[in-house]
JSON list of C-alpha atoms and ligand atoms in Angstrom, two decimals:
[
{"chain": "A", "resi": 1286, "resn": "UNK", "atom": "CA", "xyz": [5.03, 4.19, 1.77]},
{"chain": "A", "resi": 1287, "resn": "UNK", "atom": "CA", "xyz": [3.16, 1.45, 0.55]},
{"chain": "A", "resi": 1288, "resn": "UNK", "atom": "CA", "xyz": [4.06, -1.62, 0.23]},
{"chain": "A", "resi": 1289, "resn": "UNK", "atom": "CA", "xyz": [2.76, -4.29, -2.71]},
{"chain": "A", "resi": 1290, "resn": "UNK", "atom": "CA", "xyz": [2.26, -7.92, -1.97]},
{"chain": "A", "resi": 1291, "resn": "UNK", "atom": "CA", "xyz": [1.89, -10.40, -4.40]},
{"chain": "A", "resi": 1292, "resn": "UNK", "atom": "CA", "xyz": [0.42, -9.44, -7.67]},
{"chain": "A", "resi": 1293, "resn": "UNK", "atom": "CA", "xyz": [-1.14, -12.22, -9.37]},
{"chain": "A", "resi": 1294, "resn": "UNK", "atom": "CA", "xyz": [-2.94, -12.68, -13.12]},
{"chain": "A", "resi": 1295, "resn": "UNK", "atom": "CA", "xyz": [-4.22, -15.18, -14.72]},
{"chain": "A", "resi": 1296, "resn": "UNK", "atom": "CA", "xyz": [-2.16, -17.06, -17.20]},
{"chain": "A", "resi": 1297, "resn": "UNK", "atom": "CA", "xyz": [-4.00, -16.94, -19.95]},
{"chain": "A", "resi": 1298, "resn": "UNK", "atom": "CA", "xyz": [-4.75, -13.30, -19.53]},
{"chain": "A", "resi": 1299, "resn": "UNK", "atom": "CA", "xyz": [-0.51, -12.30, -19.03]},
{"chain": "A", "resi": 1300, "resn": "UNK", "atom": "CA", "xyz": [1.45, -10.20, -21.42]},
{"chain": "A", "resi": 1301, "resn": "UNK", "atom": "CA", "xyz": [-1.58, -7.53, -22.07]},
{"chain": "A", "resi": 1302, "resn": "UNK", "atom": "CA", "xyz": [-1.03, -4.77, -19.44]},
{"chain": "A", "resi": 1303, "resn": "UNK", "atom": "CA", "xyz": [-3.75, -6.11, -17.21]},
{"chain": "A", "resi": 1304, "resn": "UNK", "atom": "CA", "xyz": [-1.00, -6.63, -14.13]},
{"chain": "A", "resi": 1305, "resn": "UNK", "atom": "CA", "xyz": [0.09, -2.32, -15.11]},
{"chain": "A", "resi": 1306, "resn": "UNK", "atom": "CA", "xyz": [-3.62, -1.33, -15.31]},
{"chain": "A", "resi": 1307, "resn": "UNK", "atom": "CA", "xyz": [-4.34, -2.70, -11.57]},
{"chain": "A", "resi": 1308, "resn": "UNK", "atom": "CA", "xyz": [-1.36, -1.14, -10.27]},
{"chain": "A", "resi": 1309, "resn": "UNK", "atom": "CA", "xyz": [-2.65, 1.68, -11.42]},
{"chain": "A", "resi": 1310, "resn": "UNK", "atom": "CA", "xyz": [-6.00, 1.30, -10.23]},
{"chain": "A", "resi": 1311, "resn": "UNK", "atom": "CA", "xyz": [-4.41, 0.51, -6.85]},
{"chain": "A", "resi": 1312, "resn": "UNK", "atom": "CA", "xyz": [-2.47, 4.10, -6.84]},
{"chain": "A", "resi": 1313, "resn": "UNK", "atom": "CA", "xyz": [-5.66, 5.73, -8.00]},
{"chain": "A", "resi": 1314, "resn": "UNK", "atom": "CA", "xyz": [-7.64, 4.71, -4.55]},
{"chain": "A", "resi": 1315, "resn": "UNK", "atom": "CA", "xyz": [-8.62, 7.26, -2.09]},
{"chain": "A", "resi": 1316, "resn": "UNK", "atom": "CA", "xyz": [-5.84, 7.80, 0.94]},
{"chain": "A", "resi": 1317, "resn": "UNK", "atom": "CA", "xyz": [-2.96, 7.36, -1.08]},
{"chain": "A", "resi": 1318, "resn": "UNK", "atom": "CA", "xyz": [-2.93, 11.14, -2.77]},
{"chain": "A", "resi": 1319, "resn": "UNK", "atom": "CA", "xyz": [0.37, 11.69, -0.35]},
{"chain": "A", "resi": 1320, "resn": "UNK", "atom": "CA", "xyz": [2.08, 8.45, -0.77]},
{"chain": "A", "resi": 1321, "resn": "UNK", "atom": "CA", "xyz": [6.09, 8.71, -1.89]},
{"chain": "A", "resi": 1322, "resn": "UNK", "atom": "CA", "xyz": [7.08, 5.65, -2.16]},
{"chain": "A", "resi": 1323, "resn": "UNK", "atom": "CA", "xyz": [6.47, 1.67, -3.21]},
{"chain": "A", "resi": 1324, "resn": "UNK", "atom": "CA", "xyz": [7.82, -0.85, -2.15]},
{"chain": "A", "resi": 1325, "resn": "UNK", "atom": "CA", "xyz": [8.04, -4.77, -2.98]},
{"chain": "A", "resi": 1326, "resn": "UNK", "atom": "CA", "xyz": [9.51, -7.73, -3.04]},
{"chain": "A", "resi": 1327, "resn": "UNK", "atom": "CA", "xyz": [10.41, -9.92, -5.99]},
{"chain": "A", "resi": 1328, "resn": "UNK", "atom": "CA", "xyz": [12.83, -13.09, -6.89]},
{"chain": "A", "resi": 1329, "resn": "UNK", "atom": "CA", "xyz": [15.78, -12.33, -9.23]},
{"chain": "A", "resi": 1330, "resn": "UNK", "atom": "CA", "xyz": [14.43, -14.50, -11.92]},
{"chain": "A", "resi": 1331, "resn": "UNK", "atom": "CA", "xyz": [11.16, -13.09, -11.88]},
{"chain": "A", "resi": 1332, "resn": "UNK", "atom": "CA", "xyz": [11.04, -11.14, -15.25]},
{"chain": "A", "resi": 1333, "resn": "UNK", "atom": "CA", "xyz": [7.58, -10.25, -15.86]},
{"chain": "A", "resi": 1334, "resn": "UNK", "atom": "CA", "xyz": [7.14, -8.88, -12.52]},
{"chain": "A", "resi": 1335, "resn": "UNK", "atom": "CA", "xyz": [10.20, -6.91, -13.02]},
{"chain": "A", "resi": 1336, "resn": "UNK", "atom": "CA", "xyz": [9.05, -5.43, -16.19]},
{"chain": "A", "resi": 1337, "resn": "UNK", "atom": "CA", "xyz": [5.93, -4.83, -14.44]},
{"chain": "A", "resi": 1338, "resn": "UNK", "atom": "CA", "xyz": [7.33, -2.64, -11.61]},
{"chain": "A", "resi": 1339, "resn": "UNK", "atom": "CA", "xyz": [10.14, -1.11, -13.78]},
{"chain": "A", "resi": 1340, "resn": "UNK", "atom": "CA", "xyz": [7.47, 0.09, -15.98]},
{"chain": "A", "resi": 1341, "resn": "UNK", "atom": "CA", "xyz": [5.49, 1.47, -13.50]},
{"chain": "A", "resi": 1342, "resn": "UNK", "atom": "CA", "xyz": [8.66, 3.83, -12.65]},
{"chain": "A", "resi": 1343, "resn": "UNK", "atom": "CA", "xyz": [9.04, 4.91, -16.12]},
{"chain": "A", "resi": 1344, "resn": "UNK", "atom": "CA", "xyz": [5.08, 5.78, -16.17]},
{"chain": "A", "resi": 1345, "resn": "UNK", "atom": "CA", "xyz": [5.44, 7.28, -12.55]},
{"chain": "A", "resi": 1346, "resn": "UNK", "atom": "CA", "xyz": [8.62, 9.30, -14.17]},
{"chain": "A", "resi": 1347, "resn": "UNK", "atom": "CA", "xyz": [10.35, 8.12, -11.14]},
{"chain": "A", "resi": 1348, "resn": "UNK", "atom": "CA", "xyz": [13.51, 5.87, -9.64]},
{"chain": "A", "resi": 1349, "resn": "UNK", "atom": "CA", "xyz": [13.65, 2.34, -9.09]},
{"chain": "A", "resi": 1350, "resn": "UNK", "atom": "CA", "xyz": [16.17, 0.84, -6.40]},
{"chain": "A", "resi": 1351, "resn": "UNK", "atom": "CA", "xyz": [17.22, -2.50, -5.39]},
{"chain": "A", "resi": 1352, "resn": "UNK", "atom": "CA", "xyz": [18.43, -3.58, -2.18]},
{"chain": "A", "resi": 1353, "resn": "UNK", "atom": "CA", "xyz": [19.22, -6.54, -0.46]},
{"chain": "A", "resi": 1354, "resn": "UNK", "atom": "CA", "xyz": [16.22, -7.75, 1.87]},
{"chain": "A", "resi": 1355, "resn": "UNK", "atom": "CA", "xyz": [15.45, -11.27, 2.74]},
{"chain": "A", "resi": 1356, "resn": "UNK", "atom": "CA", "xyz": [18.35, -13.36, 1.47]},
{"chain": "A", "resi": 1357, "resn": "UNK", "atom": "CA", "xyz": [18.26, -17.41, 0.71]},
{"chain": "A", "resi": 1358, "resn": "UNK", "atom": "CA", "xyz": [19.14, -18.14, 4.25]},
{"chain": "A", "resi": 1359, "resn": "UNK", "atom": "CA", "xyz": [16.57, -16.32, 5.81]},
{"chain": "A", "resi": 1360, "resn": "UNK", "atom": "CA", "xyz": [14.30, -18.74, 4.49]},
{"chain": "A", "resi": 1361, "resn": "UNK", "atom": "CA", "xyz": [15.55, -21.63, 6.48]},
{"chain": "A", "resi": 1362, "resn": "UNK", "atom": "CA", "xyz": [15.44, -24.87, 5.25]},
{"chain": "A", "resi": 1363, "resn": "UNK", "atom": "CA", "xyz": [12.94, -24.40, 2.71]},
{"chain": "A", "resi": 1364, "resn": "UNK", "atom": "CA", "xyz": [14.94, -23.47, -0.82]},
{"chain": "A", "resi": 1365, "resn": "UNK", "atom": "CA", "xyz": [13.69, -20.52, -1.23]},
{"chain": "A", "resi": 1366, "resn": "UNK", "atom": "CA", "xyz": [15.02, -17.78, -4.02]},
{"chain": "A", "resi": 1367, "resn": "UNK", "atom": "CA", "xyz": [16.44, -14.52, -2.33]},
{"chain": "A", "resi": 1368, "resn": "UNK", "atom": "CA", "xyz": [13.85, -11.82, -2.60]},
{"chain": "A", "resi": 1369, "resn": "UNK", "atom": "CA", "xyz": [15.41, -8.49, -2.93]},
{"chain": "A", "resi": 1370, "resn": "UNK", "atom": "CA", "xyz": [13.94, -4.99, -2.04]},
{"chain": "A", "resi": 1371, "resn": "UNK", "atom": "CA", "xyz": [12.11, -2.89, -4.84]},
{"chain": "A", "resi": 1372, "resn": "UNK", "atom": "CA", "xyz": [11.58, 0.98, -4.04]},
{"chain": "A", "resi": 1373, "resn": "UNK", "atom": "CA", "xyz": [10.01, 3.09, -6.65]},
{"chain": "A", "resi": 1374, "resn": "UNK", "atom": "CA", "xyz": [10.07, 6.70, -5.97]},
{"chain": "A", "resi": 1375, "resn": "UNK", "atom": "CA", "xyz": [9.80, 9.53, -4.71]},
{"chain": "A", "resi": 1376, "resn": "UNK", "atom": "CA", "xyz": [6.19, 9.88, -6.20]},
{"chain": "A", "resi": 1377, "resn": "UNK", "atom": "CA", "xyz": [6.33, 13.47, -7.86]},
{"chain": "A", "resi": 1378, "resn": "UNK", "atom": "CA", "xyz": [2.97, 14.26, -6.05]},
{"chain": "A", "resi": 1379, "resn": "UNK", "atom": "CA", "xyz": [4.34, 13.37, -2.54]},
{"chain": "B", "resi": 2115, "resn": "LIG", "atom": "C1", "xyz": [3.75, -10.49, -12.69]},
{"chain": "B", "resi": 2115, "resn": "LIG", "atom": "C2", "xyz": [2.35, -10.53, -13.34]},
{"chain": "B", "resi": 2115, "resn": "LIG", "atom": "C3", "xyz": [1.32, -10.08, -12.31]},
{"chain": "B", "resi": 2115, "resn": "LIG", "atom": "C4", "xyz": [2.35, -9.53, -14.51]},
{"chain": "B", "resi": 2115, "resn": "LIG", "atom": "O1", "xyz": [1.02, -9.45, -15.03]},
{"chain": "B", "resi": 2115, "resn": "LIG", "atom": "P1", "xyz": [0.75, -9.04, -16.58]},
{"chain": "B", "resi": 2115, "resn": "LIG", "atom": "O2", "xyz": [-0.69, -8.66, -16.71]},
{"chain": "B", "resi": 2115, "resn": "LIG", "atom": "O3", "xyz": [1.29, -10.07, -17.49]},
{"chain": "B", "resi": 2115, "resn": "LIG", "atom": "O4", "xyz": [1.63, -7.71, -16.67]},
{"chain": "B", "resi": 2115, "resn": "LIG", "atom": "P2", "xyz": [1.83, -6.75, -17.89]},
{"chain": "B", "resi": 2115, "resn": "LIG", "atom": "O5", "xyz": [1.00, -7.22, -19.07]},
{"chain": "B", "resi": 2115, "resn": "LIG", "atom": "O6", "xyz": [1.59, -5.38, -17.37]},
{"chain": "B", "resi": 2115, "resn": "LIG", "atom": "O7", "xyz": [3.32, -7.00, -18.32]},
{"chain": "B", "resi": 2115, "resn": "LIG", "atom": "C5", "xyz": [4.38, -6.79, -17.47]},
{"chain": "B", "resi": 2115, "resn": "LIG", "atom": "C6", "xyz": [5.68, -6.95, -18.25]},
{"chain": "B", "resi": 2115, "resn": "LIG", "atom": "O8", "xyz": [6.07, -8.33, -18.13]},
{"chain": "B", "resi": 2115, "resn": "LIG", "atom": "C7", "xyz": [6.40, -8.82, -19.42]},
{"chain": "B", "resi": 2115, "resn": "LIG", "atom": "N1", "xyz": [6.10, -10.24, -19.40]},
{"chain": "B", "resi": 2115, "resn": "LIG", "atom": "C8", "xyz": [4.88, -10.81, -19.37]},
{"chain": "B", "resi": 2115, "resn": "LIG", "atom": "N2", "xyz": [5.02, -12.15, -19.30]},
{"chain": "B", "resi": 2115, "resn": "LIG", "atom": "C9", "xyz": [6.35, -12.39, -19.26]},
{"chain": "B", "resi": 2115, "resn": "LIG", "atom": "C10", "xyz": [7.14, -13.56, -19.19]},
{"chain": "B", "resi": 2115, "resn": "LIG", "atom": "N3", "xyz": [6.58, -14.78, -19.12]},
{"chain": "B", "resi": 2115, "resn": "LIG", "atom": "N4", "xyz": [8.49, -13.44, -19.16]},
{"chain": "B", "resi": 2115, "resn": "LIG", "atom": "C11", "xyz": [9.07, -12.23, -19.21]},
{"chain": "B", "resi": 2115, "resn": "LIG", "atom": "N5", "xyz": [8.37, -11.07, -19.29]},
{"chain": "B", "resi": 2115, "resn": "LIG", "atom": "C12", "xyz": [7.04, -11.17, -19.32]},
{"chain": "B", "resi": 2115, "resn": "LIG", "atom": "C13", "xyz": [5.55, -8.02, -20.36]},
{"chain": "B", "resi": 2115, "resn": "LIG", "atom": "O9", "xyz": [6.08, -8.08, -21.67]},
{"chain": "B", "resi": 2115, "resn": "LIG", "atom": "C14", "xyz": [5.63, -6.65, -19.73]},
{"chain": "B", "resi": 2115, "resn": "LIG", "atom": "O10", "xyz": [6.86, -6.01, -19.99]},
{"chain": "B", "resi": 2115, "resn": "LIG", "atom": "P3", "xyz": [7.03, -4.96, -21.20]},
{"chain": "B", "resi": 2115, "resn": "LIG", "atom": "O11", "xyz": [5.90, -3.99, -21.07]},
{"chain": "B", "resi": 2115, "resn": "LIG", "atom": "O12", "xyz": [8.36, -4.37, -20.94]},
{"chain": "B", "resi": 2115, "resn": "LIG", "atom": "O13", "xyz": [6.94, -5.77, -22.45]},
{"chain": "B", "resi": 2115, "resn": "LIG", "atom": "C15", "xyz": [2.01, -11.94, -13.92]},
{"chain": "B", "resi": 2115, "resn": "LIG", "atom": "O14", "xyz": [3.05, -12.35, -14.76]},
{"chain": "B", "resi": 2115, "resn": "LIG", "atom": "C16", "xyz": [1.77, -13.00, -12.84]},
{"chain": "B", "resi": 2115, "resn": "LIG", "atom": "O15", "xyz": [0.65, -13.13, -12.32]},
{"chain": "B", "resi": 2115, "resn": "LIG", "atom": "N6", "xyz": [2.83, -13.77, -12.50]},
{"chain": "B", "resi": 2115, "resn": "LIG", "atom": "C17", "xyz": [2.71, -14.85, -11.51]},
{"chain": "B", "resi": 2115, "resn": "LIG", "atom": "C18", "xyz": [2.59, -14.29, -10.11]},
{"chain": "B", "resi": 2115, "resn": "LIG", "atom": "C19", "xyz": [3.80, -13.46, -9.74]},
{"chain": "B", "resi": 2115, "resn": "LIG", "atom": "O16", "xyz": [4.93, -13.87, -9.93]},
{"chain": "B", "resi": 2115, "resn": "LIG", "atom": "N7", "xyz": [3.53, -12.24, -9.21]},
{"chain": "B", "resi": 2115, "resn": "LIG", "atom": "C20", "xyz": [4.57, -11.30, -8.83]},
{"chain": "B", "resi": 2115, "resn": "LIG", "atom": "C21", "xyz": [5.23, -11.61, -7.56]},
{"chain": "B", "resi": 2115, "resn": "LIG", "atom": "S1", "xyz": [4.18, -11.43, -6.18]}
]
């Protein structure tokens, strides 16, 4: 499994695959030809990230699933959105 951690573009560069290309580039990398499955973390309201990783499953011809993971109050008292559990997978090469 590997798990993705903050993805990041630059605004002015957004909206033009560049965030799907380095995912891809990511999965391409040497050590990861028996990986299964993905896994992040992202805030309800964050669409383009989302899109990002949903899209990824459709181009990996694969599931994704949400679960609950760290929840508002885990944060404490810093307001924090709730950041739910992405899995994409199984990987069809795994
Ligand atoms: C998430 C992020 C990395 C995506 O990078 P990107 O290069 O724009 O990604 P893509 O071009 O591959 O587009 C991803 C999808 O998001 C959509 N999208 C882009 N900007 C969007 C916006 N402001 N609102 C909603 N959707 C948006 C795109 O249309 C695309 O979906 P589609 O193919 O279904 O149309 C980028 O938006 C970013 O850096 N955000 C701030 C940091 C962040 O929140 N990172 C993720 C959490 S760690």
């Amino acid at each position: 499994m590997l798990f993705i951690w903050q993805v990041a573009v630059h605004a002015d560069a957004r909206g033009q695959g560049l965030g799907q290309r380095m995912l891809q580039h990511l999965l391409a990398r040497t050590g990861l030809e028996q990986l299964r499955y993905i896994e992040t973390t992202v805030s309800p309201d964050n669409q383009a990230s989302r899109s990002m990783f949903s899209n990824m499953a459709q181009r990996l011809n694969t599931s994704l699933n949400e679960n609950v993971l760290f929840e508002t109050h885990h944060f404490g008292k810093h307001a924090h959105e709730e950041e739910p559990l992405l899995r994409i997978g199984p990987l069809p090469h795994g």
